[in-house]
mmCIF file of C-alpha atoms in Angstrom:
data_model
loop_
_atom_site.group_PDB
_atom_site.id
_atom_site.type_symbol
_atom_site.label_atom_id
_atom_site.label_comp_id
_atom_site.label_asym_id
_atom_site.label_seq_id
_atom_site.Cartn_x
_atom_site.Cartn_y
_atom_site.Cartn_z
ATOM 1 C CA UNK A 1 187.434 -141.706 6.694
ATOM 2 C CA UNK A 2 185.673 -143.800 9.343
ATOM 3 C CA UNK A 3 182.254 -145.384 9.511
ATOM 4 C CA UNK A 4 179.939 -142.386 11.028
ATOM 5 C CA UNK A 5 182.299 -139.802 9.127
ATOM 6 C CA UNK A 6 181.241 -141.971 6.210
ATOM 7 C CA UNK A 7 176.942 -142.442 7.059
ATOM 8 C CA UNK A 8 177.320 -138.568 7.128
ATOM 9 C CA UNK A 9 178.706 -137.863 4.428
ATOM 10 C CA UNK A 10 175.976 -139.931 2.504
ATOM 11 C CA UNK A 11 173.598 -138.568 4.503
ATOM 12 C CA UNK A 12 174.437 -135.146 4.127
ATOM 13 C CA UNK A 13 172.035 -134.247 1.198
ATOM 14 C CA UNK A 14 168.763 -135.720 3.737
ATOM 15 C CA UNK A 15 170.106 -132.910 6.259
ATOM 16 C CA UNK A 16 171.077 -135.814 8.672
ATOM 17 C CA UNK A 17 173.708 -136.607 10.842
ATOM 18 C CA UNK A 18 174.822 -139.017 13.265
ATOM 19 C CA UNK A 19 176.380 -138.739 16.722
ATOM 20 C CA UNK A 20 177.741 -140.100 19.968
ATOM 21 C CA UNK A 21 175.051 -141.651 22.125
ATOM 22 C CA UNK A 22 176.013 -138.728 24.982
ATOM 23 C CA UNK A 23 174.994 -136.034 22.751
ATOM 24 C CA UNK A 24 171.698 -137.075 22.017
ATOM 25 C CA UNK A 25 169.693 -135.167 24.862
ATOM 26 C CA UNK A 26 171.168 -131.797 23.241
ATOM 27 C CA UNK A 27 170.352 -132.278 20.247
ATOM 28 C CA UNK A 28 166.705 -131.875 18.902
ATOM 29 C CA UNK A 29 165.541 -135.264 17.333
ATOM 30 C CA UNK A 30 162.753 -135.122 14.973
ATOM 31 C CA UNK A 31 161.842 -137.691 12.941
ATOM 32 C CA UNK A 32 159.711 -135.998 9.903
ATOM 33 C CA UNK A 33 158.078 -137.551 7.258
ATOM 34 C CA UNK A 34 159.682 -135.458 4.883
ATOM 35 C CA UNK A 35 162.755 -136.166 6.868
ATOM 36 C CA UNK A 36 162.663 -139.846 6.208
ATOM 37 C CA UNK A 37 161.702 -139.999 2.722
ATOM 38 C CA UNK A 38 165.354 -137.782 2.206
ATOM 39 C CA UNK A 39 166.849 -140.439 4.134
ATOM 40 C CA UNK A 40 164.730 -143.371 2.183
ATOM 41 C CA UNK A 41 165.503 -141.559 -1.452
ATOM 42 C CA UNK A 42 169.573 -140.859 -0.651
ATOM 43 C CA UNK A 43 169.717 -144.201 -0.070
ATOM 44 C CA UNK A 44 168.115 -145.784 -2.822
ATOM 45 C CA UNK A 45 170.231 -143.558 -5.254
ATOM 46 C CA UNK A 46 173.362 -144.669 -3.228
ATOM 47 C CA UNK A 47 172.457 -148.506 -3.550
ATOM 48 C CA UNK A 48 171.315 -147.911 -7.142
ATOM 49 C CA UNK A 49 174.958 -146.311 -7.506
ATOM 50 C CA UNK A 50 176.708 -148.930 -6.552
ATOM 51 C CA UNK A 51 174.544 -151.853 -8.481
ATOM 52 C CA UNK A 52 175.650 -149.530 -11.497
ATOM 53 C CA UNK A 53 179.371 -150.168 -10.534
ATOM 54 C CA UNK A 54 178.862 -153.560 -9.874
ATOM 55 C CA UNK A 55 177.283 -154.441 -13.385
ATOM 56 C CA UNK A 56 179.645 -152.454 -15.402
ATOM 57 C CA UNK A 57 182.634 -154.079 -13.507
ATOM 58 C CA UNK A 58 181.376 -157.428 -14.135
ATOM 59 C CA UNK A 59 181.084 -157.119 -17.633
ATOM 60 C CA UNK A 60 184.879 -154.804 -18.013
ATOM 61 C CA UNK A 61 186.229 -158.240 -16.487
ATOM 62 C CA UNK A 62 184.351 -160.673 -19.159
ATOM 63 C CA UNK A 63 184.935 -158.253 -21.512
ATOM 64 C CA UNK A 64 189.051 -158.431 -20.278
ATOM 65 C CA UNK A 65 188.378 -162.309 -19.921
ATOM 66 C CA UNK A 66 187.124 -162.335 -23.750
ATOM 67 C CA UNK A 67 189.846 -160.809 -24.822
ATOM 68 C CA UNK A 68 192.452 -162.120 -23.662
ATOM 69 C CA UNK A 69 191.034 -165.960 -24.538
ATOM 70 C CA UNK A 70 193.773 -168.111 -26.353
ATOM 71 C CA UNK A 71 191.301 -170.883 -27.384
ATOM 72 C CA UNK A 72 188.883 -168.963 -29.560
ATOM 73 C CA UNK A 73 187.008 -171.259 -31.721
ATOM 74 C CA UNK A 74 187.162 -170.026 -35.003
ATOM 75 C CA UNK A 75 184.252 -171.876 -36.339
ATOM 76 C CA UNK A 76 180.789 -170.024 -36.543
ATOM 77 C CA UNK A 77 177.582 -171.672 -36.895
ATOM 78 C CA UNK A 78 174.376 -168.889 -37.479
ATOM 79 C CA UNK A 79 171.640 -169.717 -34.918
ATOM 80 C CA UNK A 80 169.160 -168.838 -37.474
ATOM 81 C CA UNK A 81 169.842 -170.689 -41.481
ATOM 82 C CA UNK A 82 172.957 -173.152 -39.471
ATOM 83 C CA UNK A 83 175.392 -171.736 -41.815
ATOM 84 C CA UNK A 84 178.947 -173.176 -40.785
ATOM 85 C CA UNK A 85 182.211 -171.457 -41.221
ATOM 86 C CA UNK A 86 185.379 -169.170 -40.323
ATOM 87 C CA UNK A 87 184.547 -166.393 -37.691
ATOM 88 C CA UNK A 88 186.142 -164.141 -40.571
ATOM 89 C CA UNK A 89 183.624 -165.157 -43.400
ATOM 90 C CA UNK A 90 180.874 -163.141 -41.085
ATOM 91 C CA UNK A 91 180.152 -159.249 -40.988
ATOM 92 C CA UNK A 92 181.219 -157.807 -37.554
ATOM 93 C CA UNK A 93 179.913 -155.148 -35.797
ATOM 94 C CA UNK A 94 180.512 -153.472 -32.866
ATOM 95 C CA UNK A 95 178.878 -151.127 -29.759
ATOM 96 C CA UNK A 96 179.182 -150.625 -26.786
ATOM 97 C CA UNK A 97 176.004 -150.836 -23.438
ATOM 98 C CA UNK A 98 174.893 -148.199 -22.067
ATOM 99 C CA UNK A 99 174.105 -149.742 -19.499
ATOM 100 C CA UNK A 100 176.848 -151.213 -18.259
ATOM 101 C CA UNK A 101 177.579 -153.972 -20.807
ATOM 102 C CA UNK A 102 180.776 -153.255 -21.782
ATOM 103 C CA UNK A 103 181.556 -154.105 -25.362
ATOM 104 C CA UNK A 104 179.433 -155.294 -27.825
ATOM 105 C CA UNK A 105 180.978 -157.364 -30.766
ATOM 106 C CA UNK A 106 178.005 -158.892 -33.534
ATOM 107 C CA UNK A 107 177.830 -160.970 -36.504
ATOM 108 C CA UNK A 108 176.183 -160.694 -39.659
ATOM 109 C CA UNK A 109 175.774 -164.191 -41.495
ATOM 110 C CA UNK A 110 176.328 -164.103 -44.872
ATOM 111 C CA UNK A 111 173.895 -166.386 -45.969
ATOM 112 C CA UNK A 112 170.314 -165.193 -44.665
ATOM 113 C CA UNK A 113 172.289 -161.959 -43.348
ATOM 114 C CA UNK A 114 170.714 -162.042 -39.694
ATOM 115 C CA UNK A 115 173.084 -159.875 -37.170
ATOM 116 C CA UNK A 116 173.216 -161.574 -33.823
ATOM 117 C CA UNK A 117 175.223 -161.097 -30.668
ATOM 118 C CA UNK A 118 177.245 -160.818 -28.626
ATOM 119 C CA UNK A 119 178.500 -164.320 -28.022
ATOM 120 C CA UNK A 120 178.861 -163.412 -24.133
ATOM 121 C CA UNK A 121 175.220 -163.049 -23.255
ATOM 122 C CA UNK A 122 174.620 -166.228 -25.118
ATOM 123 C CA UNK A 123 177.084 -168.115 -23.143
ATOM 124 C CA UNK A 124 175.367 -167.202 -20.310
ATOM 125 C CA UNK A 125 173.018 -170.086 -18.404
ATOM 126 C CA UNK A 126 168.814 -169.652 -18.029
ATOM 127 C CA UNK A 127 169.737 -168.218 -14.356
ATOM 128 C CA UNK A 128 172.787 -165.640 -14.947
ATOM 129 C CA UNK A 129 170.512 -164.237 -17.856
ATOM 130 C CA UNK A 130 167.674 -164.115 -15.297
ATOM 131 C CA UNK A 131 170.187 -162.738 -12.735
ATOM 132 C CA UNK A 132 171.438 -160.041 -15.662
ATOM 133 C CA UNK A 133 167.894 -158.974 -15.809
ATOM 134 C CA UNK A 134 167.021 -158.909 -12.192
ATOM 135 C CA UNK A 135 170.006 -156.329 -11.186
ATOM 136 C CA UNK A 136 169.043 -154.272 -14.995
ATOM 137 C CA UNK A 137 165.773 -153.597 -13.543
ATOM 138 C CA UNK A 138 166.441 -152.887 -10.056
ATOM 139 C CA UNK A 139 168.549 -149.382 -11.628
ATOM 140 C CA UNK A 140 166.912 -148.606 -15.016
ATOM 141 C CA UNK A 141 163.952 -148.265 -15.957
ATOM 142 C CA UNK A 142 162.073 -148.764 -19.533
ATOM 143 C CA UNK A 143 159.971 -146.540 -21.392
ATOM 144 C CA UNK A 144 156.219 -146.799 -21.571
ATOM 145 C CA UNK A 145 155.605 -149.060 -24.772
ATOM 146 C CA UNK A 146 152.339 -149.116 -24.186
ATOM 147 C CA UNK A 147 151.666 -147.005 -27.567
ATOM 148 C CA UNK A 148 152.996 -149.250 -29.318
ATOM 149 C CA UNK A 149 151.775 -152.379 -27.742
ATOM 150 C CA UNK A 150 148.056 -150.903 -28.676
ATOM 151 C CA UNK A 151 149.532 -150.647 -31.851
ATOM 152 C CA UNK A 152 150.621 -154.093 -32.418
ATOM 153 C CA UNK A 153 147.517 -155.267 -30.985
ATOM 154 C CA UNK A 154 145.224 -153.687 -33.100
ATOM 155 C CA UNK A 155 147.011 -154.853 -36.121
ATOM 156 C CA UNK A 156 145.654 -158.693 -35.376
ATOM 157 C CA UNK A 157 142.135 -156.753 -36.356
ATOM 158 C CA UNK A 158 141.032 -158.116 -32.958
ATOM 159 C CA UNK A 159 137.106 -158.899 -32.063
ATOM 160 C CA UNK A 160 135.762 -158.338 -28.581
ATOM 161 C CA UNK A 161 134.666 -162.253 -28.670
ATOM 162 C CA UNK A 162 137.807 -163.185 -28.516
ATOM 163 C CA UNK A 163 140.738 -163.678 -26.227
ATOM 164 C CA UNK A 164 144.196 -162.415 -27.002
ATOM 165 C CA UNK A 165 147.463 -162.530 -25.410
ATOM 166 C CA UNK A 166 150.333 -159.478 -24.386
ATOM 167 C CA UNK A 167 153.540 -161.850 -24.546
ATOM 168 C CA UNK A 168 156.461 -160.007 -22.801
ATOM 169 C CA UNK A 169 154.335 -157.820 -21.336
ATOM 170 C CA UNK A 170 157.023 -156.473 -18.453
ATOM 171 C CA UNK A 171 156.409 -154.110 -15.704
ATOM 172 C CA UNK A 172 155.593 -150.643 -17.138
ATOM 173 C CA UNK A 173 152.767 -151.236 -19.853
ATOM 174 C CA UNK A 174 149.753 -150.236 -18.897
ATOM 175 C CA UNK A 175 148.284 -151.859 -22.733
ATOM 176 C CA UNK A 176 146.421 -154.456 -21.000
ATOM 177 C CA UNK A 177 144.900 -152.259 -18.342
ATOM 178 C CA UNK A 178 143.444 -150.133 -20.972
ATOM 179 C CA UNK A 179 142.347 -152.511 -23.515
ATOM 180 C CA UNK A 180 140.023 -154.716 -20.530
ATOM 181 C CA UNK A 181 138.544 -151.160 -19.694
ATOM 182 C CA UNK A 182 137.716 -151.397 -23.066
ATOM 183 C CA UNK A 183 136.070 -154.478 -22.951
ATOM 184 C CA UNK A 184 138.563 -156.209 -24.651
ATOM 185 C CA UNK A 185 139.599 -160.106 -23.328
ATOM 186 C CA UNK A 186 143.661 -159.541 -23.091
ATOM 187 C CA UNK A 187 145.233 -161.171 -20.663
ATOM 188 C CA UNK A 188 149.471 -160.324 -20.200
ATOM 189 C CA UNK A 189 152.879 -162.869 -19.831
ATOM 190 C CA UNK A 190 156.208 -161.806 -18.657
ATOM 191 C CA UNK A 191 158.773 -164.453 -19.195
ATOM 192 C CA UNK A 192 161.307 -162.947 -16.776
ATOM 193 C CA UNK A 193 159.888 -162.116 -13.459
ATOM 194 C CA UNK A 194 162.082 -159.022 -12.706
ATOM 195 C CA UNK A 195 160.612 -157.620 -15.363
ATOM 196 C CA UNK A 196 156.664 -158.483 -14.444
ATOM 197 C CA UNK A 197 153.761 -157.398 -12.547
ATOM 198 C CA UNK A 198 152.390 -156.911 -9.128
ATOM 199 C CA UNK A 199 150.013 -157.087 -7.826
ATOM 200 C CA UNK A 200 146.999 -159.901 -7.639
ATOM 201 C CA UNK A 201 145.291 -158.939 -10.716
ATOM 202 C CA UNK A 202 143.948 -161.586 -12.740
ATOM 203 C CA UNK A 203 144.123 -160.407 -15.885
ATOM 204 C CA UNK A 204 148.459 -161.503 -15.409
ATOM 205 C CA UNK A 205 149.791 -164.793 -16.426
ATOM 206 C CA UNK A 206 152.269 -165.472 -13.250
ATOM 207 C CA UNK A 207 153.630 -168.814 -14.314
ATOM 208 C CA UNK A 208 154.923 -170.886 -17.735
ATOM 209 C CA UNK A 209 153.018 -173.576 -16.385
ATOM 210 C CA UNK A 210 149.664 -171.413 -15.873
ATOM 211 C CA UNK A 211 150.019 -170.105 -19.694
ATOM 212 C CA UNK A 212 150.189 -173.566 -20.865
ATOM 213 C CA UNK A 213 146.648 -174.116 -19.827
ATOM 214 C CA UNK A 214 145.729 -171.625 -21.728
ATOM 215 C CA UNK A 215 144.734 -170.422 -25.685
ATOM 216 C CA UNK A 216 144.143 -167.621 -27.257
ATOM 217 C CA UNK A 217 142.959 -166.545 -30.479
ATOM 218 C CA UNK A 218 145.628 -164.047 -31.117
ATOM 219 C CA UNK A 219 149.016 -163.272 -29.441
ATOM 220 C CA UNK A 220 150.747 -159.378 -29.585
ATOM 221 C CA UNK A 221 154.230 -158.552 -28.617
ATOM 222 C CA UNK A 222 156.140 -155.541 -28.709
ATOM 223 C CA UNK A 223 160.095 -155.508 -28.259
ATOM 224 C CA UNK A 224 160.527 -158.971 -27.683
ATOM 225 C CA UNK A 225 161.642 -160.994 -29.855
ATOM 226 C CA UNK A 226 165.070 -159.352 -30.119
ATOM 227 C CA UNK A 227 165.438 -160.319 -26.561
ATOM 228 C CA UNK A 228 165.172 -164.132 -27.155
ATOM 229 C CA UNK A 229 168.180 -166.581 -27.625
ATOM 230 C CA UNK A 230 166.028 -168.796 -29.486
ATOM 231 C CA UNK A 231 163.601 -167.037 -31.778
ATOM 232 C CA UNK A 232 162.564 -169.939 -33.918
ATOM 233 C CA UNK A 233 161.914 -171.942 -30.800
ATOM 234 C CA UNK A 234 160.232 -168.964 -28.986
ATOM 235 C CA UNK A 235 158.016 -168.557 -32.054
ATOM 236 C CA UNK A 236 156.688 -171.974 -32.334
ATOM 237 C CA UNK A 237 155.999 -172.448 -28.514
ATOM 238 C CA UNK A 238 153.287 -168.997 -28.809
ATOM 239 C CA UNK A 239 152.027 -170.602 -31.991
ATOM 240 C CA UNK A 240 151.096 -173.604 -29.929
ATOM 241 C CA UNK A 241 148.878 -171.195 -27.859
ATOM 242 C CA UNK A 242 146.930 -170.147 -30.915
ATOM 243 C CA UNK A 243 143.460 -171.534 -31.396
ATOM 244 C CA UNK A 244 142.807 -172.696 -34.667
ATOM 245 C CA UNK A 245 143.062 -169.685 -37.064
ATOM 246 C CA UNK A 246 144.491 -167.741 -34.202
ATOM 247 C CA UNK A 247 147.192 -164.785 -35.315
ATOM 248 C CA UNK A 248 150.507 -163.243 -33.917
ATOM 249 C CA UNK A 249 151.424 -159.447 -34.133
ATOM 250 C CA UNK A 250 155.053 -159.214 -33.144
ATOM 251 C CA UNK A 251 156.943 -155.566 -33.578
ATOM 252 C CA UNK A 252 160.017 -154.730 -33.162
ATOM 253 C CA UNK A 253 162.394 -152.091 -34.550
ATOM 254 C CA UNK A 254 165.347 -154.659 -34.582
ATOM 255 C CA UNK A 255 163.407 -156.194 -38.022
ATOM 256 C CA UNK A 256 166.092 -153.659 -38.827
ATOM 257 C CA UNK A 257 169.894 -152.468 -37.264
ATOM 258 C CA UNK A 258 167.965 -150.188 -35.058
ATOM 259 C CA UNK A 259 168.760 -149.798 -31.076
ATOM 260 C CA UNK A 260 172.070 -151.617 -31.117
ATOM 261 C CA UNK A 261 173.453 -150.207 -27.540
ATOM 262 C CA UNK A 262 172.133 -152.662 -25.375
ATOM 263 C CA UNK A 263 173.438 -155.953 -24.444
ATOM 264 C CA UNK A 264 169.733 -156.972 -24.376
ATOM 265 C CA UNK A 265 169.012 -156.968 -28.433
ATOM 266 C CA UNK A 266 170.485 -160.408 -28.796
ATOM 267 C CA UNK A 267 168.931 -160.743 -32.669
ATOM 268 C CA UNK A 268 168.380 -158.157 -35.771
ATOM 269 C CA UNK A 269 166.353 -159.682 -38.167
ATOM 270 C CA UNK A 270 168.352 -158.008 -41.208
ATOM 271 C CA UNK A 271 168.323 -159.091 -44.808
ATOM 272 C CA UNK A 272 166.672 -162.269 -45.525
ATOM 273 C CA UNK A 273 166.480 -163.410 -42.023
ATOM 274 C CA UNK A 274 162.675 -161.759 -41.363
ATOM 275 C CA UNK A 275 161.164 -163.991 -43.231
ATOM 276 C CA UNK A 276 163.657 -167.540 -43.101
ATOM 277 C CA UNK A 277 162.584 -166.393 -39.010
ATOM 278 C CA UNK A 278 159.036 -167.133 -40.082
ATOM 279 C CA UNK A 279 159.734 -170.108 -42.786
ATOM 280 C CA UNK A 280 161.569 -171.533 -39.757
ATOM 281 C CA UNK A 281 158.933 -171.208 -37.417
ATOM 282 C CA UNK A 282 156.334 -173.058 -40.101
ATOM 283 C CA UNK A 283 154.755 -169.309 -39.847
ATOM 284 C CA UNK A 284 152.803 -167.483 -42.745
ATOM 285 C CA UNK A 285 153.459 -163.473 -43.252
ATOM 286 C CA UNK A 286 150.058 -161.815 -43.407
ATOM 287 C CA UNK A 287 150.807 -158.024 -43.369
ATOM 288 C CA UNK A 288 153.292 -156.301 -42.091
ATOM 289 C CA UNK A 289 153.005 -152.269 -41.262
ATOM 290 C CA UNK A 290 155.748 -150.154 -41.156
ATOM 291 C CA UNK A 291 156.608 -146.589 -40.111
ATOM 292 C CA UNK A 292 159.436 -145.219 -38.941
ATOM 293 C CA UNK A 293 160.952 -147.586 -36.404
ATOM 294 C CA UNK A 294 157.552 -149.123 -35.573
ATOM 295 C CA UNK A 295 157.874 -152.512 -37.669
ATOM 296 C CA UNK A 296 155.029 -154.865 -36.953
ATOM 297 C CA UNK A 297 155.042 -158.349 -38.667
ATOM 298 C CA UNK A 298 151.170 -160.206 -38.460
ATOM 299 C CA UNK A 299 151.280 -163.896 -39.044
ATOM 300 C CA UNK A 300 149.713 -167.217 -38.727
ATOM 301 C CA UNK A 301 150.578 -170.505 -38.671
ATOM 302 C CA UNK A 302 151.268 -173.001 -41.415
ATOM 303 C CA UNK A 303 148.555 -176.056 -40.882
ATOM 304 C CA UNK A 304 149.614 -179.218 -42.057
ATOM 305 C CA UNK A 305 150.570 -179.770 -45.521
ATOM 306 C CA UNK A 306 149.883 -175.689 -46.249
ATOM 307 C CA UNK A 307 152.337 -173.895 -47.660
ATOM 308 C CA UNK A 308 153.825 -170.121 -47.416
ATOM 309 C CA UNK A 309 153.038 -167.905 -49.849
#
């Protein structure tokens, strides 16, 4: 098939078609809105097509790669207690992406029982994760969590005098929008910028470097911390935003073995590893609420010389 037999063919759906220069004054050319939005939308599904292709073959070769690997280390060390030992003295289990992951192999430690996986996305540096998420977005979309972020915000029993914090935030909530028409002080972070706003509102946190300027008396998340490679880490840089007495509502369904098909959900806090998360973190457990797959943990930190109940 050659080139313009090709455009056609992908063009076919819009009603379009190309042709020689020579036949253009027989042919009636009309250039329609309507016309044009076809043309925009067959081509956006085309290109969204073919990022689709691209991402799953990436991952069938690493997955090929992984497989086929003659110098495994057979040592494990959990990211989460630093228990040390033989790959088979962990729980496995596996999935599989739906979006294009390929195959998804996890461990359970079998000391604070935390699942966590797979080894590939953690092998991957700060910019190919960034890059992972960049070409996820541009093809799927999430749901509206903005339920749920409400949710987990209200759960910090929030006052109007204070200023509070939607960490992970992403693209597609509108939580924040609706809590400052409320009069509520919430201002939102994104720490991957595929994933965040547009737009010059003020009320978003653009930069790592702006949120460090900045405190707040009480910090909300919703589906995040499953994302992070470093939960402990990622847990005591928010409560370092915290004024004194500040709080953190973080929810999550992974608290549990819950949404497993995505390469995304690098951590499931099963077992005993909810709460060594928190001991680890020098965080307190104030309440936690659950129902159904909504899990929300509230906390606060640990001052000096206080200890966990």
């Amino acid at each position: 098939m050659n080139l313009k037999n090709f455009i056609n063919k992908l063009l076919a759906p819009a009603g379009i078609v190309i042709t020689r220069r020579h036949a253009e004054s027989s042919l009636a050319v009309t250039e329609s809105p309507e016309s044009l939005a076809k043309i925009n939308h067959t081509l956006s599904e085309f290109l969204q097509s073919h990022l689709r292709i691209q991402i799953a073959t990436k991952w069938s070769v690493v997955d090929f790669i992984i497989r086929e690997s003659l110098d495994k280390d057979p040592i494990r060390i959990c990211p989460i207690c630093g228990y040390k030992g033989e790959d088979m003295q962990f729980g496995q289990l596996r999935s599989h992406c739906i979006f294009g992951g390929g195959d998804l192999l996890r461990y359970v430690c079998p000391v604070c029982e935390v699942t966590y996986g797979p080894d590939k996305m953690f092998d991957l540096t700060e910019s190919e994760l960034t890059e992972d998420y960049e070409c996820h977005y541009k093809v799927y979309e999430e749901g509206d969590s903005t339920e749920r972020e409400l949710r987990a915000f209200f759960a910090l029993n929030p006052s109007k005098s204070d200023v509070y914090l939607n960490y992970g935030a992403g693209g597609w909530s509108n939580s924040v929008h609706q809590l400052r028409s409320l009069g509520w002080n919430v201002y939102a972070y994104e720490p991957h910028r595929s994933a965040s706003q547009s737009g010059a509102d003020d009320c978003f946190i653009r930069s790592f470097e702006q949120l460090q300027l900045m405190r707040f008396d009480g910090i909300f998340s919703n589906n995040v911390l499953e994302h992070f490679r470093y939960p402990v880490r990622e847990l005591q840089h928010m409560a370092g935003l915290l004024h004194e007495g500040g709080r953190m509502a973080h929810a999550t369904p992974c608290f549990e073995y819950l949404y497993e098909y995505t390469r995304f959900h690098l951590f499931f806090f099963t077992g005993k590893s909810k709460d060594l998360l928190m001991q680890q973190a020098n965080l307190q457990l104030l309440e936690e609420v659950i129902d159904g797959d909504f899990i929300c943990r509230v906390m606060k930190p640990l001052r000096q010389g206080e200890c966990s109940a």
